Short mmCIF file of N, CA and C and ligand atoms in Angstrom, two decimals:
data_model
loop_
_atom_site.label_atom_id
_atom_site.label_comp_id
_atom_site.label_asym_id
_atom_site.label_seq_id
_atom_site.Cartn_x
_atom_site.Cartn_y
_atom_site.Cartn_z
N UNK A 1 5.25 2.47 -25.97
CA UNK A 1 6.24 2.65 -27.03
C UNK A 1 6.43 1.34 -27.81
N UNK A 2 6.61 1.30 -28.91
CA UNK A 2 6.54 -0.28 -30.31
C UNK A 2 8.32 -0.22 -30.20
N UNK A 3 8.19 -1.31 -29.81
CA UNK A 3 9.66 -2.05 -29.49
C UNK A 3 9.19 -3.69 -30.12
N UNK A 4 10.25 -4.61 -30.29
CA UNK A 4 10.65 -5.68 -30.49
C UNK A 4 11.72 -6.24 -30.00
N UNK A 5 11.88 -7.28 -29.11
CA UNK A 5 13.03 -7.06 -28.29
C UNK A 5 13.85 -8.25 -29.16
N UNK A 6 14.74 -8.49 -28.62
CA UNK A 6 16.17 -9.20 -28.72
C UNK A 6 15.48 -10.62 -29.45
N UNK A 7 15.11 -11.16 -28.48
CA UNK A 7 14.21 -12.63 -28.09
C UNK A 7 13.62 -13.18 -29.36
N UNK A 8 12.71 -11.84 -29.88
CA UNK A 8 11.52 -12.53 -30.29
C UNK A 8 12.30 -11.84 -32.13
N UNK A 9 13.17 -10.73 -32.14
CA UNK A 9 13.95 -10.34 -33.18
C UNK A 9 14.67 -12.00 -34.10
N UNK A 10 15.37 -12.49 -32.50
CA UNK A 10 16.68 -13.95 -32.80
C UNK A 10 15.33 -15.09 -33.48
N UNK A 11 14.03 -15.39 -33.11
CA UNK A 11 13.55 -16.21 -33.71
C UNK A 11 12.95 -15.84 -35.11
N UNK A 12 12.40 -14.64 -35.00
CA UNK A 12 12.17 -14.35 -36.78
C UNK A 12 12.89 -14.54 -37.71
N UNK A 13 14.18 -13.89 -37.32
CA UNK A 13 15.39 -14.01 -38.38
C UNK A 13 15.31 -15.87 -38.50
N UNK A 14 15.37 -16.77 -37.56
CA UNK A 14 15.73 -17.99 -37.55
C UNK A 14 14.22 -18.79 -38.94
N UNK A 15 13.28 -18.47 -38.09
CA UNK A 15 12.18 -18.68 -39.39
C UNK A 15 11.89 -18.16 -40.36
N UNK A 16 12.99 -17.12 -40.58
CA UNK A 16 13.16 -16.44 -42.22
C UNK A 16 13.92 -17.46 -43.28
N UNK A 17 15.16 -17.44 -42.37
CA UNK A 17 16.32 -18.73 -42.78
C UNK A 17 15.73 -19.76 -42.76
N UNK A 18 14.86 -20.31 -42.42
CA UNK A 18 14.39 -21.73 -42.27
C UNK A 18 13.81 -21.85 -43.86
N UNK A 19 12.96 -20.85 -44.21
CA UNK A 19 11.99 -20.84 -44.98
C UNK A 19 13.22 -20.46 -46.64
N UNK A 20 14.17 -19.49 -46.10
CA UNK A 20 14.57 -19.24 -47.18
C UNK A 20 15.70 -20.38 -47.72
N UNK A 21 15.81 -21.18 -46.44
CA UNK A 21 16.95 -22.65 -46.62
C UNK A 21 16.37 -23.74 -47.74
N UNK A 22 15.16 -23.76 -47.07
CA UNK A 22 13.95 -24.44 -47.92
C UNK A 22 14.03 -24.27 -49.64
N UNK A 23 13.62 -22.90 -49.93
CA UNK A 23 13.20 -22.11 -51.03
C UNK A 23 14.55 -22.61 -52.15
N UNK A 24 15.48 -22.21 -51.47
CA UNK A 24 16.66 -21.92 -52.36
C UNK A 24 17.75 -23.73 -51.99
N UNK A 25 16.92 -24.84 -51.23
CA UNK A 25 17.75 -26.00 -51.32
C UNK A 25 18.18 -26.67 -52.61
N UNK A 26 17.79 -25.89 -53.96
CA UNK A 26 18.03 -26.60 -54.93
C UNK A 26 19.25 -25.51 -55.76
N UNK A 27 19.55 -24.44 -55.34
CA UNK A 27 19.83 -23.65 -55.89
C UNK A 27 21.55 -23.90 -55.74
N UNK A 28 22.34 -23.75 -56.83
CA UNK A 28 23.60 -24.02 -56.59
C UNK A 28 24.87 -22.76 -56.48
N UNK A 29 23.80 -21.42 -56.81
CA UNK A 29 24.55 -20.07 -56.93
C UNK A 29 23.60 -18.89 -56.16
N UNK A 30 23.68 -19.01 -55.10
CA UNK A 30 22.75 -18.04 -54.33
C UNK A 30 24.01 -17.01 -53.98
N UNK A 31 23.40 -15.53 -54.09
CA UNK A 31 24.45 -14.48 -53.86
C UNK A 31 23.06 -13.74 -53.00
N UNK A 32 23.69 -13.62 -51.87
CA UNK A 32 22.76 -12.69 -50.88
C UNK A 32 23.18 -11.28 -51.06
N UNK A 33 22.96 -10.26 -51.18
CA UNK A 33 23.46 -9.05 -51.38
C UNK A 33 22.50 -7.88 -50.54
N UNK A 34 23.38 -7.70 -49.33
CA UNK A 34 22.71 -6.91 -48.15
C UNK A 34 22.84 -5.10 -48.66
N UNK A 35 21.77 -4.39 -48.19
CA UNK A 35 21.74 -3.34 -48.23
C UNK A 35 22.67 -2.49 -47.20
N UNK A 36 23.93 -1.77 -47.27
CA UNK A 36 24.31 -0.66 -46.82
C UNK A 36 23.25 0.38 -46.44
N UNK A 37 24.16 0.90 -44.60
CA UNK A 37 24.20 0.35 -43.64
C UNK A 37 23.43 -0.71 -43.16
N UNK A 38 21.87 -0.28 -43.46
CA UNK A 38 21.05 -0.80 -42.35
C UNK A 38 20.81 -2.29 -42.12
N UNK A 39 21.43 -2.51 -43.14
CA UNK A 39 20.95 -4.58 -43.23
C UNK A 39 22.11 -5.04 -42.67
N UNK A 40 23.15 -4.31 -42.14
CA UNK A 40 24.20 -5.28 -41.88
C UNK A 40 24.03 -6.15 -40.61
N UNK A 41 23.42 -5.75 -39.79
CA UNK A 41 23.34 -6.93 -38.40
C UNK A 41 22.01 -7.74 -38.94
N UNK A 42 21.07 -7.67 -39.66
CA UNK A 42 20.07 -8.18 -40.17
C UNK A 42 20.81 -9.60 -40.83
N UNK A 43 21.45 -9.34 -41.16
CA UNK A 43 21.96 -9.98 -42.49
C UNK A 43 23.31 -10.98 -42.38
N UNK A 44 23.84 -10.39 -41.10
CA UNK A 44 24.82 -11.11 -40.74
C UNK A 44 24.60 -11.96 -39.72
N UNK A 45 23.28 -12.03 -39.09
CA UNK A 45 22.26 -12.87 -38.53
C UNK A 45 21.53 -13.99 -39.15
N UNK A 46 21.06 -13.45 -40.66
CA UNK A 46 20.09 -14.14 -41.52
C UNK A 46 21.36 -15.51 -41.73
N UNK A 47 22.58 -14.92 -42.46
CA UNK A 47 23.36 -15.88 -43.11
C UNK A 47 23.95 -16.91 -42.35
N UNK A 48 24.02 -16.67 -41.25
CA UNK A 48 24.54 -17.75 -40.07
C UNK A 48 23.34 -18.53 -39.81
N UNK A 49 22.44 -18.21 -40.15
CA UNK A 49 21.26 -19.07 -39.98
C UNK A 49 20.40 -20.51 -41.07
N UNK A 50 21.40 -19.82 -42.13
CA UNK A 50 21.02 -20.55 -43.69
C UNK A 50 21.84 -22.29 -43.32
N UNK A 51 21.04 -22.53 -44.06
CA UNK A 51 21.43 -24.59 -44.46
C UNK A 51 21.86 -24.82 -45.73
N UNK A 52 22.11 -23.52 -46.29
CA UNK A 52 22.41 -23.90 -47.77
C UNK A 52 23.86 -22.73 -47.82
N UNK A 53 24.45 -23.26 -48.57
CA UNK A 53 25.65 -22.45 -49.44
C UNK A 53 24.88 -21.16 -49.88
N UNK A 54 26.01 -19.70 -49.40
CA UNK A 54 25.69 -19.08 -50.44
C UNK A 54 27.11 -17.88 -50.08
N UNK A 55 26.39 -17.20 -51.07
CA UNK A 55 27.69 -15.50 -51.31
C UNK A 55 27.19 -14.72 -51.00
N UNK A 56 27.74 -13.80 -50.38
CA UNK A 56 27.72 -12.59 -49.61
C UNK A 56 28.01 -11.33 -50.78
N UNK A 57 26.95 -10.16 -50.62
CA UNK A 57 27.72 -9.11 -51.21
C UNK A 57 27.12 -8.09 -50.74
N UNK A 58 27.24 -6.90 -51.00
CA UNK A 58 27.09 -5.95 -50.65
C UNK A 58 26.88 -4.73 -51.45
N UNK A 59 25.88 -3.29 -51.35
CA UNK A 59 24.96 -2.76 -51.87
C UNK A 59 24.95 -1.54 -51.00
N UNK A 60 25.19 -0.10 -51.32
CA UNK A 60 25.36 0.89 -50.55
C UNK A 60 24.42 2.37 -51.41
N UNK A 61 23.37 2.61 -51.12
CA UNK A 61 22.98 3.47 -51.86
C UNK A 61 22.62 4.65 -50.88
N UNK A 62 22.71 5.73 -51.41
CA UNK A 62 22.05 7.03 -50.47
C UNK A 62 21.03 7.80 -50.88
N UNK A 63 19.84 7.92 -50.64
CA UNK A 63 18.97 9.36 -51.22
C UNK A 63 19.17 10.32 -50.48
N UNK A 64 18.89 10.86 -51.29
CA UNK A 64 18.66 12.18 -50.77
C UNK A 64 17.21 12.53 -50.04
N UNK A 65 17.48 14.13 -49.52
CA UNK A 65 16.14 14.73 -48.94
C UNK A 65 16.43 14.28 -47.48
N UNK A 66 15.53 14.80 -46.41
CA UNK A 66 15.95 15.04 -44.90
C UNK A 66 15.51 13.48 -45.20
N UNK A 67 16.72 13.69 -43.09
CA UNK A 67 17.26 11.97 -42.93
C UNK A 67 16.48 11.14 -43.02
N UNK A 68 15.07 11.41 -42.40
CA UNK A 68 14.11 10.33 -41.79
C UNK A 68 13.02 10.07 -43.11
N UNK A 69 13.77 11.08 -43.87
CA UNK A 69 12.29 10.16 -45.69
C UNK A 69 13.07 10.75 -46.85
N UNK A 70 12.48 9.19 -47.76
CA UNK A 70 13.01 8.99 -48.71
C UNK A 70 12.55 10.00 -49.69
N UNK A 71 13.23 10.07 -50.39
CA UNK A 71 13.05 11.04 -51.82
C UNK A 71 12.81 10.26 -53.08
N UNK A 72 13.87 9.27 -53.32
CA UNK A 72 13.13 8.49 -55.04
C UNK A 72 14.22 8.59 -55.27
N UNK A 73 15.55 9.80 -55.18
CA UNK A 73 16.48 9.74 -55.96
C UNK A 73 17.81 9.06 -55.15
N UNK A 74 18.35 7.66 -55.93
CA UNK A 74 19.17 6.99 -55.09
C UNK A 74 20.44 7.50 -56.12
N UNK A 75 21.39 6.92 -55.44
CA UNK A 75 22.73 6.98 -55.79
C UNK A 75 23.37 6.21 -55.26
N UNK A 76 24.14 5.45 -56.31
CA UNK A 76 25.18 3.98 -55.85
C UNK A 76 26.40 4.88 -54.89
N UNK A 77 26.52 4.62 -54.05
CA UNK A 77 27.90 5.06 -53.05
C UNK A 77 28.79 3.78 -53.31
N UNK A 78 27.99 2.95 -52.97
CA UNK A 78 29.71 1.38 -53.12
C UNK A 78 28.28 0.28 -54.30
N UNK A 79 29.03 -0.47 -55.02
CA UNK A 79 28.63 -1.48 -56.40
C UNK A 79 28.95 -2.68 -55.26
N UNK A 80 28.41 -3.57 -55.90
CA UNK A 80 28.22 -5.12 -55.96
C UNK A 80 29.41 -5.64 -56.69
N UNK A 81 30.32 -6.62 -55.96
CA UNK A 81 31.73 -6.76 -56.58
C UNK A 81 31.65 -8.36 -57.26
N UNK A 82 30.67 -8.91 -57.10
CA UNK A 82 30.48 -10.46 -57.55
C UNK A 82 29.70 -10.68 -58.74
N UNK A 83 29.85 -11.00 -59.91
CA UNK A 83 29.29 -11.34 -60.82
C UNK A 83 27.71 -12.15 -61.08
N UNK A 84 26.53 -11.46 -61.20
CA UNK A 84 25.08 -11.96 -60.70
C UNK A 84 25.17 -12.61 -61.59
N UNK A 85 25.31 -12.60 -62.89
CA UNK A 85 24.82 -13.14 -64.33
C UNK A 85 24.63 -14.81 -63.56
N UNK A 86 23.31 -15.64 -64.11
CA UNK A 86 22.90 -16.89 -63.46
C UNK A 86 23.01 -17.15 -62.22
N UNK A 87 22.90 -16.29 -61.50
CA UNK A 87 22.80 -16.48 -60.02
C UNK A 87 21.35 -16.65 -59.49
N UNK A 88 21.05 -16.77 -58.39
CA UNK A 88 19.76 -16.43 -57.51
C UNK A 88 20.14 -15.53 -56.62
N UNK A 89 19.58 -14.12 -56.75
CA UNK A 89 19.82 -13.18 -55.59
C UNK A 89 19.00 -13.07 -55.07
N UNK A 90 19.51 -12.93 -53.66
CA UNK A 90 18.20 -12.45 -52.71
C UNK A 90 18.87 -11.03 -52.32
N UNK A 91 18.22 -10.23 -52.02
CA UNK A 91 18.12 -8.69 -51.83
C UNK A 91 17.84 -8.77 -50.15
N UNK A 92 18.19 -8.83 -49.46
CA UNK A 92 18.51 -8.30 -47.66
C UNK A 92 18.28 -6.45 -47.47
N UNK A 93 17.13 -6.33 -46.87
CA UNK A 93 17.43 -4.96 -46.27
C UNK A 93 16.51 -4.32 -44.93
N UNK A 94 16.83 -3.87 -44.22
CA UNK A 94 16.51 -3.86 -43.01
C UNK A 94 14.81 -3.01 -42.85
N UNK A 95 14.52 -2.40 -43.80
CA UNK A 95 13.27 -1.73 -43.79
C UNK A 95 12.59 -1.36 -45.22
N UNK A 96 11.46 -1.90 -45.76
CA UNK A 96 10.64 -1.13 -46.37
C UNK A 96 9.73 -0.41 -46.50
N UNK A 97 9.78 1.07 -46.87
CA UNK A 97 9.28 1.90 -46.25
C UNK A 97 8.58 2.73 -47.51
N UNK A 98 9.09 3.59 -48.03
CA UNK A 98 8.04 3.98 -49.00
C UNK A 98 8.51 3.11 -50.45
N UNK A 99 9.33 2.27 -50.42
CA UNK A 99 9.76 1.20 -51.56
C UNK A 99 10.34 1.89 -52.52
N UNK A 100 10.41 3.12 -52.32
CA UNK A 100 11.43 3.97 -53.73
C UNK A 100 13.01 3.25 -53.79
N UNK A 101 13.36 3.26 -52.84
CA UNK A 101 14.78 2.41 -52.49
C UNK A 101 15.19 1.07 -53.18
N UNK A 102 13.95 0.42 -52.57
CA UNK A 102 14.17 -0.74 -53.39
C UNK A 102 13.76 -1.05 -54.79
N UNK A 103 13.16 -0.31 -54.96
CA UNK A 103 12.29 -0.40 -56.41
C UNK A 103 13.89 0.07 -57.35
N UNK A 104 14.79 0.85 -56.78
CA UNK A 104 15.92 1.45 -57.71
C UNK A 104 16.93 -0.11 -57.71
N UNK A 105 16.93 -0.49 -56.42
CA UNK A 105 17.92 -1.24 -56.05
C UNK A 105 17.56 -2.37 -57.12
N UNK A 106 16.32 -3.03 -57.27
CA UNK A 106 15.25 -4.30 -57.98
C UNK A 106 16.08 -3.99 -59.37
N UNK A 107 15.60 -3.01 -60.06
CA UNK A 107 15.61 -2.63 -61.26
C UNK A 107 17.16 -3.21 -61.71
N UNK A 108 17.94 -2.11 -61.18
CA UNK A 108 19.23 -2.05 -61.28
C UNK A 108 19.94 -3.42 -61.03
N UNK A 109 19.58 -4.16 -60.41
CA UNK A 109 20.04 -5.85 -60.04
C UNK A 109 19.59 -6.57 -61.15
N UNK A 110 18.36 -6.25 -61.62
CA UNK A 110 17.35 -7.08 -62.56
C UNK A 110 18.45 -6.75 -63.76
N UNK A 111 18.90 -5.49 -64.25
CA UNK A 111 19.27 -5.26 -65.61
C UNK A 111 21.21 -6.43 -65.73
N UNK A 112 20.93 -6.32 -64.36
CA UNK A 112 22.18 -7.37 -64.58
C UNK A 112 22.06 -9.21 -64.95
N UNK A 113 20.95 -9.31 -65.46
CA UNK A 113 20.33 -10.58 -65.45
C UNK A 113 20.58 -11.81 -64.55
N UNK A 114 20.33 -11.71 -63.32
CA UNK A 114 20.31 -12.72 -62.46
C UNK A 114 19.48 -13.88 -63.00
N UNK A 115 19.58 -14.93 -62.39
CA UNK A 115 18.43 -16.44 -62.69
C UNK A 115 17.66 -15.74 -62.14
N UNK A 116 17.06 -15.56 -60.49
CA UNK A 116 15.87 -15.19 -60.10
C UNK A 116 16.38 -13.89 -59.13
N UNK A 117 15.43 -13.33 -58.89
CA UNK A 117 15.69 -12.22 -57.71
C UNK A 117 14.31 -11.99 -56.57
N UNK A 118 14.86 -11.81 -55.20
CA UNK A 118 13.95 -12.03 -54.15
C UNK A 118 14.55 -11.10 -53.49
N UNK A 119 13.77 -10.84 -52.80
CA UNK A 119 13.82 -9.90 -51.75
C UNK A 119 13.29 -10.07 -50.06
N UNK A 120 13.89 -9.73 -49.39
CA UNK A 120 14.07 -10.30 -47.74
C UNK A 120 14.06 -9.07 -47.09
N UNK A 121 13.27 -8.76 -46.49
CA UNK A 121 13.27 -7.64 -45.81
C UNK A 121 13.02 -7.40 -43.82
N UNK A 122 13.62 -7.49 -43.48
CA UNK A 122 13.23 -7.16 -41.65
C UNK A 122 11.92 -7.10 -40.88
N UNK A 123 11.41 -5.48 -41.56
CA UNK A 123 10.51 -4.90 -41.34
C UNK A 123 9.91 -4.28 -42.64
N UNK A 124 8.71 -4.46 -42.50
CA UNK A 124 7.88 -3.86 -43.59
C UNK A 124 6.85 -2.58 -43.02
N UNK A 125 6.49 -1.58 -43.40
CA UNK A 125 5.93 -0.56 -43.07
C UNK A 125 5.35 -0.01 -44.10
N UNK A 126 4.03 -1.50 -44.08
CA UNK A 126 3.09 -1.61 -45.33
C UNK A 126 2.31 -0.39 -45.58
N UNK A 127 2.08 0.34 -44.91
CA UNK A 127 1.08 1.66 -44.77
C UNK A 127 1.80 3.04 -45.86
N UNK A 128 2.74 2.98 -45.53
CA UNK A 128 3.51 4.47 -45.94
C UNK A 128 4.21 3.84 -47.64
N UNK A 129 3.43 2.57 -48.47
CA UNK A 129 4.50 2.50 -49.86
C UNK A 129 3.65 3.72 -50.79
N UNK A 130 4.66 4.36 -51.17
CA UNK A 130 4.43 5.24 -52.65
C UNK A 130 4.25 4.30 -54.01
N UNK A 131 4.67 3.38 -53.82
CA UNK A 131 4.98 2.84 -54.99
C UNK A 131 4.70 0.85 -55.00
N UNK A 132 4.19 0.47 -56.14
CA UNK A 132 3.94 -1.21 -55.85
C UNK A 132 5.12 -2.10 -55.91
N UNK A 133 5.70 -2.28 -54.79
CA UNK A 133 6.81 -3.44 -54.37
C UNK A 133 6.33 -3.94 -53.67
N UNK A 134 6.53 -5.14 -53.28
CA UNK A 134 6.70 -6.14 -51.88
C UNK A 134 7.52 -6.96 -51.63
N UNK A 135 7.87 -7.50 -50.51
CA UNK A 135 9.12 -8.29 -50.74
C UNK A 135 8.82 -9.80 -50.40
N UNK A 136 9.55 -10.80 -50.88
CA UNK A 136 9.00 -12.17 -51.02
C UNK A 136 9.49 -12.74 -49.06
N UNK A 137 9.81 -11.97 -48.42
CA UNK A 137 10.11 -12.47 -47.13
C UNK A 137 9.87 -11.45 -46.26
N UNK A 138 8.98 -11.46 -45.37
CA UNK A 138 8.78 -9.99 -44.13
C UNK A 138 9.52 -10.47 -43.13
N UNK A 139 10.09 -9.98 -41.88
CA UNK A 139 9.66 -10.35 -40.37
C UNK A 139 8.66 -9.78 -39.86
N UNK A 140 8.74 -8.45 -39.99
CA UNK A 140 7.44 -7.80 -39.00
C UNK A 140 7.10 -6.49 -39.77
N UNK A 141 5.59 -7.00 -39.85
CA UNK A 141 4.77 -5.83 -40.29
C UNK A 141 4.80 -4.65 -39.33
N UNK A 142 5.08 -3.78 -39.99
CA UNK A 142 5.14 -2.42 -38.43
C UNK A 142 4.34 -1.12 -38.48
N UNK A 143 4.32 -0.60 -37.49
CA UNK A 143 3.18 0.91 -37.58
C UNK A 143 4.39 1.64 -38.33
N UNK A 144 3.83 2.73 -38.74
CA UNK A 144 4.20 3.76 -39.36
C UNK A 144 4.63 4.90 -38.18
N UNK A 145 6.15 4.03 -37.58
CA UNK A 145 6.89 4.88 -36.49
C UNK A 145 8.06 5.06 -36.91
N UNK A 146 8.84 6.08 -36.27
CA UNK A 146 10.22 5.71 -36.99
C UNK A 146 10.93 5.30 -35.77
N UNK A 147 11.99 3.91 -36.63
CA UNK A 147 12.07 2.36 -35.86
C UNK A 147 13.76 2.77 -35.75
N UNK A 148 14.59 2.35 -34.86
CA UNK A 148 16.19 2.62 -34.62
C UNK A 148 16.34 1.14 -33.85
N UNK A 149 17.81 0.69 -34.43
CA UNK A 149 18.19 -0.03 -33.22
C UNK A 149 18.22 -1.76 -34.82
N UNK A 150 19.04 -2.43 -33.88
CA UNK A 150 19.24 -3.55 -34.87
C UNK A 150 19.70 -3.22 -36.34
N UNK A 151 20.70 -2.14 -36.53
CA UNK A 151 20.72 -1.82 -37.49
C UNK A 151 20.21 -0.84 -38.06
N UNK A 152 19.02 -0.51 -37.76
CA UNK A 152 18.35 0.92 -37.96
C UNK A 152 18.75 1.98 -37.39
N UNK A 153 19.37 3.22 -38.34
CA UNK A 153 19.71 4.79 -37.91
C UNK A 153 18.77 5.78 -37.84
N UNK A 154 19.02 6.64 -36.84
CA UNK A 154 18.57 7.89 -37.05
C UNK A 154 20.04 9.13 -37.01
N UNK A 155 20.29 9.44 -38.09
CA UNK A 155 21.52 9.91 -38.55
C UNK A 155 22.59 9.23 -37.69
N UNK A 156 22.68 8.21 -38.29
CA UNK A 156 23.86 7.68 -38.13
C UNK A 156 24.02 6.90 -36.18
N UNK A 157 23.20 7.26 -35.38
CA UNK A 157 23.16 6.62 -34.34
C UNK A 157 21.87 5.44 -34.04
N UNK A 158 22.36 4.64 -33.15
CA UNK A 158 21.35 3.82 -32.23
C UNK A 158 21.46 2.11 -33.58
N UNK A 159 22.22 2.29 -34.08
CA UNK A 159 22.36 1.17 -35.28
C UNK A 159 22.66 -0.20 -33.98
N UNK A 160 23.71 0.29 -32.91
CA UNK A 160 24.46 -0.86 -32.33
C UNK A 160 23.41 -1.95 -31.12
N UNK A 161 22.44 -0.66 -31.29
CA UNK A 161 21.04 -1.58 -29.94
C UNK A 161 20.56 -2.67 -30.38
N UNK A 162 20.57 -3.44 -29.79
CA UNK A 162 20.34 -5.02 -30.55
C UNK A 162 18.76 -5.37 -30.06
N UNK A 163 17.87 -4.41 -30.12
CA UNK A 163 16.66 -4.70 -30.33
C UNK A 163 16.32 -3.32 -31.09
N UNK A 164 14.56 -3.46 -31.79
CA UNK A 164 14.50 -2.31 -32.18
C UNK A 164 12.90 -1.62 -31.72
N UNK A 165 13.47 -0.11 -31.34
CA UNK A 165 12.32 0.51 -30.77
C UNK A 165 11.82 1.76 -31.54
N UNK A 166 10.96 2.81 -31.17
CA UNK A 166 10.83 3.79 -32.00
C UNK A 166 11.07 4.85 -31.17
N UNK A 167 12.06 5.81 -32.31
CA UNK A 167 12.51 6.33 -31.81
C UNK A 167 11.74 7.86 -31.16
N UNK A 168 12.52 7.93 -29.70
CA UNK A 168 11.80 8.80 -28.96
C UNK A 168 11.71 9.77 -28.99
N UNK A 169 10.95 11.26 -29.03
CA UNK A 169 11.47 12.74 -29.60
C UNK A 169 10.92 13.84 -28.69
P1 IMP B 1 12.21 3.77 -48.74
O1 IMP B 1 12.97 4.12 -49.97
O2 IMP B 1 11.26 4.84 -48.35
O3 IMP B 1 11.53 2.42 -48.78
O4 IMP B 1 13.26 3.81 -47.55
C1 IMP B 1 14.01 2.77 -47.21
C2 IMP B 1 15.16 3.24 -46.37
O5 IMP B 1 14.79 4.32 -45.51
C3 IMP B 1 15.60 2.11 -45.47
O6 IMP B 1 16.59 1.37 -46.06
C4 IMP B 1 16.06 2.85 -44.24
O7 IMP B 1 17.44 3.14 -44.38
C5 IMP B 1 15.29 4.13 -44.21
N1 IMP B 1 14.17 4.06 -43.26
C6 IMP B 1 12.85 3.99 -43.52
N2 IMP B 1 12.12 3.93 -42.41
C7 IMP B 1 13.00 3.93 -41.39
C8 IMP B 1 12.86 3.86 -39.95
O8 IMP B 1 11.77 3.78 -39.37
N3 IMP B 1 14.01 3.89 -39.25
C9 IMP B 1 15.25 3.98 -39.83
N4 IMP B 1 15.43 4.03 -41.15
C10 IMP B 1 14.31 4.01 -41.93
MG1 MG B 2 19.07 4.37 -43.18
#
């Protein structure tokens, strides 16, 4: 069974932050803006890990179509309450998967004219994209399983397991 445990989860996140401390040491307006639900332990990990100043916000979208795949069509449930205009955002989210998600989320951030925009993602699940995104930060390239745990749901459970495995059926 494709698990990632606790251990080896706490050092990725740490050499994400390292790299993204680096990237953004010159930057004087960094707004991190995590994806609803699934990025929240991702993310509240990543930011305790940073060497640099930054802002927190938050990003809640839902598609539609059954639980376990995406459809294309998002819908804002909760907005971004901090003003991007000249900022550097980085985009936090716990899985990319067929990139329809983020590709809405990109767009929609972009039309708000940020300075730069990046994207940070957990897990990548390079195999299954519909569409050309990538994100400027991976942790772990993954099979094409479906992954629970660290934040990751399967309707709404197994978010609180602080490693992540695939889920069993
Ligand atoms: P995308 O639009 O297909 O890239 O889907 C991204 C969203 O689908 C993520 O933010 C997750 O909420 C969800 N998702 C995709 N794959 C998984 C998985 O393996 N486990 C849990 N959620 C997933
Ligand atoms: Mg989800």
């Amino acid at each position: 069974m494709f698990l990632i445990d606790e251990e080896t989860i706490k050092q990725k996140v740490k050499e994400l932050a390292q790299k993204i401390s680096k990237d953004y040491e010159n930057s004087d307006n960094l707004v991190v803006i995590g994806v609803l639900k699934g990025a929240f332990i991702f993310l509240a990990d990543l930011v305790r890990e940073l060497k640099i100043p930054c802002k927190v916000d938050f990003i809640k979208v839902s598609s539609y179509g059954q639980s376990t795949q995406s459809s294309g069509i998002v819908r804002i449930e909760l907005d971004t309450s901090i003003d991007i205009a000249n900022s550097d955002v980085l985009i936090v989210e716990d899985i990319l998967d067929t990139g329809l998600t983020l590709k809405y989320i990109k767009e929609l951030i972009l039309s708000r004219n940020p300075r730069s925009l990046k994207i940070a993602v957990l897990l990548d699940k390079v195999e299954r994209r519909k569409i050309d995104i990538s994100a400027d930060y991976v942790g772990f390239v993954v099979p094409d399983k479906f992954l629970v745990g660290y934040g990751l749901d399967f309707s709404e459970n197994y978010r609180n397991i602080p490693y992540i495995k695939e889920l069993e059926t």
